[in-house]
Amino acid sequence: MHAEGDDITWFREIDTCKVTGPDGYQYEPVWINPCDAERLGIADGDIVRLFNECGSVLGGAMVTERIRPNVLSQDHGARVDSIVVGTGGLDRGGANNLICPSATTSKNAPGEVTNGFLVGIEKVDVLELAKQYPDQFARPFDPEEGAVASSRIVKS
């Protein structure tokens, strides 16, 4: 926790922490091997969609030989920032728990046991997505700290 007025922007300057999209949003990095990136037409810094039968999560491509071919890595997103809510949905904040299998440790313990699962990947035009979902892309966002919680409060 930081006091009001403290600045944490230096953390966002670390290359492997976030990928800034053309919309100014800070996306969770998705590591992809150069061989796979070339085959799929993905360049370093592109916004990509990881997807499977559970839904989709956006991220920023980091093309690196530090990841094996045919493997992707995206750390768990720090926030849920749903564009489309629910199963089959789309998340902007990199909350890849939303697309992981629902297996648990046992019928008596609800802990998650997934550490890897199958996904597809494709390059997306985030500016086109913003046109499709203008309300979701217009929600307040602080570039240094992420999604603003007050933008999710529903007033009745």
mmCIF file of C-alpha atoms in Angstrom:
data_model
loop_
_atom_site.group_PDB
_atom_site.id
_atom_site.type_symbol
_atom_site.label_atom_id
_atom_site.label_comp_id
_atom_site.label_asym_id
_atom_site.label_seq_id
_atom_site.Cartn_x
_atom_site.Cartn_y
_atom_site.Cartn_z
ATOM 1 C CA MET A 1 0.000 0.000 0.000
ATOM 2 C CA HIS A 2 1.308 3.464 -0.737
ATOM 3 C CA ALA A 3 0.402 6.789 0.721
ATOM 4 C CA GLU A 4 -1.516 9.334 -1.293
ATOM 5 C CA GLY A 5 0.883 11.282 -3.444
ATOM 6 C CA ASP A 6 3.462 8.468 -3.589
ATOM 7 C CA ASP A 7 4.474 7.587 -7.091
ATOM 8 C CA ILE A 8 4.874 3.979 -8.279
ATOM 9 C CA THR A 9 5.401 4.708 -11.966
ATOM 10 C CA TRP A 10 8.972 3.336 -11.841
ATOM 11 C CA PHE A 11 7.527 -0.167 -11.451
ATOM 12 C CA ARG A 12 5.658 0.199 -14.756
ATOM 13 C CA GLU A 13 8.932 1.116 -16.460
ATOM 14 C CA ILE A 14 10.321 -2.409 -16.046
ATOM 15 C CA ASP A 15 10.052 -3.915 -19.538
ATOM 16 C CA THR A 16 8.629 -7.260 -18.424
ATOM 17 C CA CYS A 17 5.900 -5.813 -16.146
ATOM 18 C CA LYS A 18 3.364 -4.461 -18.645
ATOM 19 C CA VAL A 19 2.936 -3.867 -22.365
ATOM 20 C CA THR A 20 1.357 -0.533 -23.288
ATOM 21 C CA GLY A 21 -1.213 -0.950 -26.040
ATOM 22 C CA PRO A 22 -2.091 1.618 -28.716
ATOM 23 C CA ASP A 23 -5.054 2.574 -26.507
ATOM 24 C CA GLY A 24 -2.694 3.490 -23.620
ATOM 25 C CA TYR A 25 -3.840 0.513 -21.521
ATOM 26 C CA GLN A 26 -1.254 -1.491 -19.591
ATOM 27 C CA TYR A 27 -1.665 -5.153 -20.688
ATOM 28 C CA GLU A 28 -0.283 -8.241 -18.957
ATOM 29 C CA PRO A 29 2.664 -9.582 -20.987
ATOM 30 C CA VAL A 30 2.279 -12.814 -22.968
ATOM 31 C CA TRP A 31 5.634 -14.414 -23.678
ATOM 32 C CA ILE A 32 5.835 -16.070 -27.090
ATOM 33 C CA ASN A 33 8.796 -17.663 -28.862
ATOM 34 C CA PRO A 34 10.037 -15.849 -32.015
ATOM 35 C CA CYS A 35 9.328 -18.937 -34.200
ATOM 36 C CA ASP A 36 5.678 -19.002 -33.094
ATOM 37 C CA ALA A 37 5.332 -15.222 -33.308
ATOM 38 C CA GLU A 38 6.620 -15.159 -36.888
ATOM 39 C CA ARG A 39 4.328 -18.037 -37.937
ATOM 40 C CA LEU A 40 1.303 -16.260 -36.408
ATOM 41 C CA GLY A 41 2.169 -12.740 -37.593
ATOM 42 C CA ILE A 42 2.655 -11.451 -34.047
ATOM 43 C CA ALA A 43 5.272 -8.782 -33.287
ATOM 44 C CA ASP A 44 6.683 -7.601 -29.995
ATOM 45 C CA GLY A 45 4.183 -5.186 -28.422
ATOM 46 C CA ASP A 46 1.135 -6.418 -30.356
ATOM 47 C CA ILE A 47 -2.054 -6.957 -28.384
ATOM 48 C CA VAL A 48 -3.071 -10.612 -28.454
ATOM 49 C CA ARG A 49 -6.034 -12.678 -27.358
ATOM 50 C CA LEU A 50 -5.534 -15.944 -25.480
ATOM 51 C CA PHE A 51 -8.645 -18.081 -25.886
ATOM 52 C CA ASN A 52 -10.208 -21.480 -25.262
ATOM 53 C CA GLU A 53 -13.667 -22.904 -24.596
ATOM 54 C CA CYS A 54 -13.909 -20.904 -21.334
ATOM 55 C CA GLY A 55 -13.392 -17.463 -22.880
ATOM 56 C CA SER A 56 -10.660 -14.987 -23.813
ATOM 57 C CA VAL A 57 -8.051 -12.814 -22.129
ATOM 58 C CA LEU A 58 -6.091 -9.991 -23.738
ATOM 59 C CA GLY A 59 -2.377 -9.427 -23.250
ATOM 60 C CA GLY A 60 0.636 -7.721 -24.792
ATOM 61 C CA ALA A 61 3.043 -9.848 -26.826
ATOM 62 C CA MET A 62 6.625 -10.131 -25.634
ATOM 63 C CA VAL A 63 8.567 -12.006 -28.299
ATOM 64 C CA THR A 64 11.448 -13.731 -26.549
ATOM 65 C CA GLU A 65 13.644 -16.796 -26.774
ATOM 66 C CA ARG A 66 13.190 -17.120 -23.002
ATOM 67 C CA ILE A 67 10.039 -19.186 -23.732
ATOM 68 C CA ARG A 68 10.026 -22.538 -25.538
ATOM 69 C CA PRO A 69 8.381 -22.925 -28.941
ATOM 70 C CA ASN A 70 4.694 -23.921 -28.782
ATOM 71 C CA VAL A 71 4.428 -22.594 -25.230
ATOM 72 C CA LEU A 72 2.933 -19.299 -24.044
ATOM 73 C CA SER A 73 3.317 -17.679 -20.653
ATOM 74 C CA GLN A 74 1.156 -15.012 -19.094
ATOM 75 C CA ASP A 75 1.472 -14.344 -15.398
ATOM 76 C CA HIS A 76 -1.799 -14.058 -13.510
ATOM 77 C CA GLY A 77 -3.315 -10.652 -14.178
ATOM 78 C CA ALA A 78 -3.477 -8.264 -11.288
ATOM 79 C CA ARG A 79 -7.086 -7.355 -11.990
ATOM 80 C CA VAL A 80 -10.300 -8.414 -13.693
ATOM 81 C CA ASP A 81 -11.366 -5.857 -16.279
ATOM 82 C CA SER A 82 -14.105 -7.648 -18.202
ATOM 83 C CA ILE A 83 -15.213 -6.471 -21.598
ATOM 84 C CA VAL A 84 -17.704 -9.353 -21.929
ATOM 85 C CA VAL A 85 -18.706 -10.996 -18.635
ATOM 86 C CA GLY A 86 -19.206 -14.719 -17.988
ATOM 87 C CA THR A 87 -18.302 -18.013 -19.646
ATOM 88 C CA GLY A 88 -17.114 -17.319 -23.163
ATOM 89 C CA GLY A 89 -16.355 -13.743 -22.120
ATOM 90 C CA LEU A 90 -13.437 -11.443 -22.789
ATOM 91 C CA ASP A 91 -11.157 -9.908 -20.146
ATOM 92 C CA ARG A 92 -8.831 -6.962 -20.715
ATOM 93 C CA GLY A 93 -6.953 -7.093 -17.395
ATOM 94 C CA GLY A 94 -5.108 -10.362 -17.978
ATOM 95 C CA ALA A 95 -7.088 -12.356 -15.377
ATOM 96 C CA ASN A 96 -6.318 -15.696 -16.983
ATOM 97 C CA ASN A 97 -7.909 -17.584 -14.088
ATOM 98 C CA LEU A 98 -11.128 -16.788 -15.972
ATOM 99 C CA ILE A 99 -10.062 -19.128 -18.804
ATOM 100 C CA CYS A 100 -8.387 -21.906 -16.822
ATOM 101 C CA PRO A 101 -10.042 -25.286 -16.253
ATOM 102 C CA SER A 102 -12.229 -25.465 -13.178
ATOM 103 C CA ALA A 103 -10.474 -28.464 -11.622
ATOM 104 C CA THR A 104 -9.989 -28.236 -7.865
ATOM 105 C CA THR A 105 -7.675 -30.033 -5.473
ATOM 106 C CA SER A 106 -10.433 -32.430 -4.326
ATOM 107 C CA LYS A 107 -14.134 -32.562 -3.563
ATOM 108 C CA ASN A 108 -13.240 -31.446 -0.018
ATOM 109 C CA ALA A 109 -10.806 -28.633 -0.854
ATOM 110 C CA PRO A 110 -11.651 -25.880 -3.334
ATOM 111 C CA GLY A 111 -8.067 -24.878 -4.151
ATOM 112 C CA GLU A 112 -7.076 -24.402 -7.770
ATOM 113 C CA VAL A 113 -4.601 -26.934 -9.172
ATOM 114 C CA THR A 114 -3.992 -25.609 -12.668
ATOM 115 C CA ASN A 115 -0.547 -24.401 -13.663
ATOM 116 C CA GLY A 116 -0.858 -24.918 -17.366
ATOM 117 C CA PHE A 117 -3.684 -25.390 -19.845
ATOM 118 C CA LEU A 118 -4.401 -25.244 -23.569
ATOM 119 C CA VAL A 119 -5.099 -21.938 -25.280
ATOM 120 C CA GLY A 120 -5.001 -20.482 -28.752
ATOM 121 C CA ILE A 121 -3.459 -17.107 -29.501
ATOM 122 C CA GLU A 122 -4.153 -14.488 -32.134
ATOM 123 C CA LYS A 123 -3.267 -10.860 -32.763
ATOM 124 C CA VAL A 124 -6.165 -8.449 -32.177
ATOM 125 C CA ASP A 125 -6.839 -4.892 -33.216
ATOM 126 C CA VAL A 126 -7.601 -3.352 -29.834
ATOM 127 C CA LEU A 127 -8.788 -0.115 -31.413
ATOM 128 C CA GLU A 128 -11.437 -2.087 -33.335
ATOM 129 C CA LEU A 129 -12.434 -3.790 -30.072
ATOM 130 C CA ALA A 130 -12.799 -0.344 -28.517
ATOM 131 C CA LYS A 131 -15.244 0.594 -31.291
ATOM 132 C CA GLN A 132 -17.210 -2.617 -30.643
ATOM 133 C CA TYR A 133 -17.306 -2.087 -26.860
ATOM 134 C CA PRO A 134 -17.145 1.691 -26.325
ATOM 135 C CA ASP A 135 -18.586 1.656 -22.778
ATOM 136 C CA GLN A 136 -16.077 -0.919 -21.508
ATOM 137 C CA PHE A 137 -13.130 0.883 -23.070
ATOM 138 C CA ALA A 138 -14.308 4.262 -21.752
ATOM 139 C CA ARG A 139 -14.206 3.205 -18.082
ATOM 140 C CA PRO A 140 -11.751 5.193 -15.954
ATOM 141 C CA PHE A 141 -8.216 3.803 -15.962
ATOM 142 C CA ASP A 142 -5.131 5.052 -14.159
ATOM 143 C CA PRO A 143 -2.028 4.216 -16.241
ATOM 144 C CA GLU A 144 0.120 3.835 -13.120
ATOM 145 C CA GLU A 145 -2.284 1.741 -11.054
ATOM 146 C CA GLY A 146 -4.780 0.117 -13.428
ATOM 147 C CA ALA A 147 -8.549 -0.073 -13.456
ATOM 148 C CA VAL A 148 -10.303 2.422 -11.184
ATOM 149 C CA ALA A 149 -12.628 0.575 -8.779
ATOM 150 C CA SER A 150 -15.210 3.367 -8.704
ATOM 151 C CA SER A 151 -15.897 2.719 -12.397
ATOM 152 C CA ARG A 152 -17.423 -0.648 -11.434
ATOM 153 C CA ILE A 153 -19.812 0.640 -8.763
ATOM 154 C CA VAL A 154 -23.443 0.529 -9.813
ATOM 155 C CA LYS A 155 -25.515 3.284 -8.296
ATOM 156 C CA SER A 156 -29.226 2.625 -7.869
#
